Structures are given as structure tokens and as C-alpha cells.
Coordinates of C-alpha atoms in Angstrom, one line a residue:
X1 CA -0.1 0.0 -0.2
X2 CA 0.9 3.6 -0.1
X3 CA -0.4 7.0 0.3
X4 CA -0.7 8.7 -2.7
X5 CA 1.5 11.9 -3.7
X6 CA 0.5 14.1 -6.5
X7 CA -1.2 12.3 -9.7
X8 CA -0.7 9.0 -8.1
X9 CA -3.6 6.6 -8.0
X10 CA -5.5 7.3 -4.6
X11 CA -5.7 3.9 -2.3
X12 CA -7.2 5.4 0.7
X13 CA -10.5 3.4 -0.1
X14 CA -8.6 0.3 -0.5
X15 CA -6.5 0.8 2.6
X16 CA -9.9 1.4 4.7
X17 CA -11.5 -1.8 3.1
X18 CA -8.4 -4.1 3.7
X19 CA -8.0 -2.7 7.5
X20 CA -11.8 -3.4 8.1
X21 CA -11.1 -7.1 6.7
X22 CA -8.2 -7.4 9.2
X23 CA -5.2 -7.1 6.7
X24 CA -2.2 -6.2 8.1
X25 CA -1.1 -3.0 6.3
X26 CA 2.6 -1.9 5.6
X27 CA 3.4 1.7 4.0
X28 CA 6.8 2.4 2.7
X29 CA 8.8 4.8 5.0
X30 CA 11.8 6.7 3.4
X31 CA 14.8 5.7 5.5
X32 CA 17.8 7.1 3.6
X33 CA 17.1 9.9 1.0
X34 CA 20.7 10.0 -0.1
X35 CA 20.9 6.2 -1.2
X36 CA 17.0 6.3 -2.0
X37 CA 16.2 3.5 0.6
X38 CA 12.9 2.6 2.2
X39 CA 11.3 0.1 4.6
X40 CA 8.0 -1.1 4.9
X41 CA 6.3 -0.3 8.4
X42 CA 3.2 -1.3 10.0
X43 CA 0.4 1.1 9.7
X44 CA -2.8 1.2 12.0
X45 CA -5.3 3.9 12.2
X46 CA -3.8 5.2 15.3
X47 CA -0.1 5.0 13.7
X48 CA 1.8 8.0 14.5
X49 CA 2.4 9.7 11.2
X50 CA 4.7 12.4 9.8
X51 CA 5.3 14.2 6.7
X52 CA 8.5 13.5 4.5
X53 CA 10.6 15.9 2.7
X54 CA 8.4 15.2 -0.5
X55 CA 5.2 15.9 1.5
X56 CA 4.2 12.3 1.5
X57 CA 2.4 11.2 4.9
X58 CA 4.0 8.0 6.4
X59 CA 4.3 6.1 9.7
X60 CA 6.9 7.4 12.0
X61 CA 9.3 4.3 12.0
X62 CA 10.4 5.1 15.7
X63 CA 6.8 4.2 16.9
X64 CA 6.2 1.2 14.4
X65 CA 6.9 -2.3 13.5
X66 CA 8.8 -2.6 10.3
X67 CA 8.8 -6.1 8.1
X68 CA 11.6 -7.5 5.8
X69 CA 10.0 -7.0 2.3
X70 CA 10.5 -10.9 1.5
X71 CA 7.5 -11.4 4.0
X72 CA 5.1 -9.1 2.7
X73 CA 2.5 -11.0 0.5
X74 CA 1.6 -7.9 -1.9
X75 CA 2.9 -4.6 -2.7
X76 CA 1.1 -2.0 -4.6
X77 CA 3.3 0.4 -6.6
X78 CA 2.6 4.0 -7.5
X79 CA 4.0 5.0 -11.0
X80 CA 4.2 7.3 -13.9
X81 CA 4.2 4.9 -16.7
X82 CA 4.0 1.2 -17.2
X83 CA 4.1 -1.1 -20.6
X84 CA 2.5 -4.4 -21.6
X85 CA 5.8 -6.2 -20.6
X86 CA 5.2 -5.2 -16.8
X87 CA 8.1 -2.6 -16.7
X88 CA 7.1 0.5 -14.6
X89 CA 8.3 3.7 -14.8
X90 CA 8.4 5.7 -11.2
X91 CA 9.0 9.2 -10.1
X92 CA 12.9 8.8 -10.7
X93 CA 14.2 8.4 -7.4
X94 CA 14.4 4.5 -7.6
X95 CA 13.0 4.0 -4.1
X96 CA 10.9 1.0 -4.9
X97 CA 13.5 -0.5 -7.5
X98 CA 16.3 -0.3 -4.8
X99 CA 14.3 -1.5 -2.0
X100 CA 13.0 -4.5 -4.0
X101 CA 16.1 -5.2 -6.2
X102 CA 17.7 -7.7 -3.8
X103 CA 14.7 -9.8 -4.1
X104 CA 15.7 -10.7 -7.6
X105 CA 18.8 -12.5 -6.8
X106 CA 19.1 -15.9 -5.2
X107 CA 17.6 -19.1 -6.0
X108 CA 15.3 -20.0 -3.3
X109 CA 13.5 -16.4 -3.2
X110 CA 10.4 -15.5 -1.6
X111 CA 9.0 -12.3 -2.6
X112 CA 5.7 -10.6 -2.6
X113 CA 3.5 -10.0 -5.4
X114 CA 4.2 -6.7 -7.0
X115 CA 1.2 -4.8 -8.6
X116 CA 1.4 -1.6 -10.2
X117 CA -1.7 0.8 -9.7
X118 CA -2.5 3.5 -12.2
X119 CA -4.4 4.5 -14.9
X120 CA -4.8 3.4 -18.6
X121 CA -3.5 6.8 -19.8
X122 CA -0.2 6.0 -18.1
X123 CA 0.4 3.1 -20.7
X124 CA 3.1 3.4 -23.1
X125 CA 4.1 1.2 -25.9
X126 CA 7.6 0.3 -24.7
X127 CA 9.9 1.1 -21.6
X128 CA 13.5 0.5 -21.6
X129 CA 14.2 -1.2 -18.3
X130 CA 17.6 -0.3 -16.4
X131 CA 19.4 -3.4 -14.8
X132 CA 18.3 -2.4 -11.3
X133 CA 14.3 -2.3 -12.4
X134 CA 12.0 -4.5 -10.9
X135 CA 9.5 -5.9 -13.0
X136 CA 5.7 -5.8 -11.8
X137 CA 3.8 -9.1 -11.5
X138 CA 0.4 -7.3 -12.6
X139 CA -1.1 -4.0 -13.3
X140 CA -4.5 -2.6 -11.6
X141 CA -6.1 0.4 -13.7
X142 CA -9.6 1.4 -14.3
X143 CA -10.0 -1.5 -16.4
X144 CA -9.2 -4.0 -13.9
X145 CA -6.4 -6.2 -12.9
X146 CA -4.1 -8.0 -15.4
X147 CA -1.2 -10.1 -14.8
X148 CA 2.3 -10.2 -17.0
X149 CA 3.8 -13.4 -18.0
X150 CA 7.2 -14.1 -16.5
X151 CA 9.0 -14.5 -20.0
X152 CA 7.9 -10.8 -20.4
X153 CA 10.2 -9.6 -17.7
X154 CA 13.3 -10.8 -19.8
X155 CA 15.9 -8.1 -20.0
X156 CA 17.1 -9.8 -23.2
X157 CA 13.4 -9.1 -25.1
X158 CA 14.0 -5.6 -24.1

């Protein structure tokens, strides 16, 4: 989950429904601006919140429980653009890619399902991924949820 910033798709309703259904929710919290790092911290209705330097509300990590990314079931990611192969373009700082990239390495990897959230008008013909980019497993827009095939994530087909 995330709290929307700027023109990102707003997930407040989804967050509210998930919370009422008893889901454990974790929001990204920027821990290192210089190296574009973030952690995922437990969010509750009574969470102490703060506004980071980008103007995004996030749980105060000093008062909340963090979880290793590999233990999350699902990560909903904001984006600026996406393509049909499952590549996403973020806002440019690389926080999500740097926080998730290590999950691509290793043979016995357990990782969350990565779903981009945006609008059909953000679809582009083709994005050129960088070696550190992390592909999406699916994309949620106003037209519904669609999953990408694993072979679509091959860097060689870029």
C-alpha cells in the first residue's frame, strides 16, 4: 500500500477496506534519502504519522514495526508509466527498485506479488528497463487487474 502523492492513484478506499477486513497493512517509509532506501512499516489507524521531505504522509518508524520486504504478500506500487511487458517507470528516485531489487537475486527467493496501480492513460508502448529495475507481476487500472507473463520480464527481450 502507499499514500498517494501528486497524481498517483489514490488508495485510501482500498486501505480502509483492507484494514476493516483485518489485513495487516505496511506502508513505505523513506529511511535514507541519499541512497533512495525505504522500509515497510506497519500502519494502523492510530499510527503516529509524519510528513517526509516530499510531502508524503508516512508512519513514524520510531513508533512502528517494520517488516522485511520478503515477508510481505503484496506490494502495490505507484507509477508514472507502464508497458505491456510489466515494466514500470516511477517518479525517478528509485526507492521501490532499490528496496525490491535484492529479491531478484538468489535461488530460493520468496517475494511479494508486485502490482502497479495507475490509469490506462499511463500505458506506453515500450519502456527500456535498467538493470536495477524490478518488473511488475500485474497492473491494476480502471479497466481491472491484469497479470504479466514471466517471460515478458526478460531483459534480453527489451
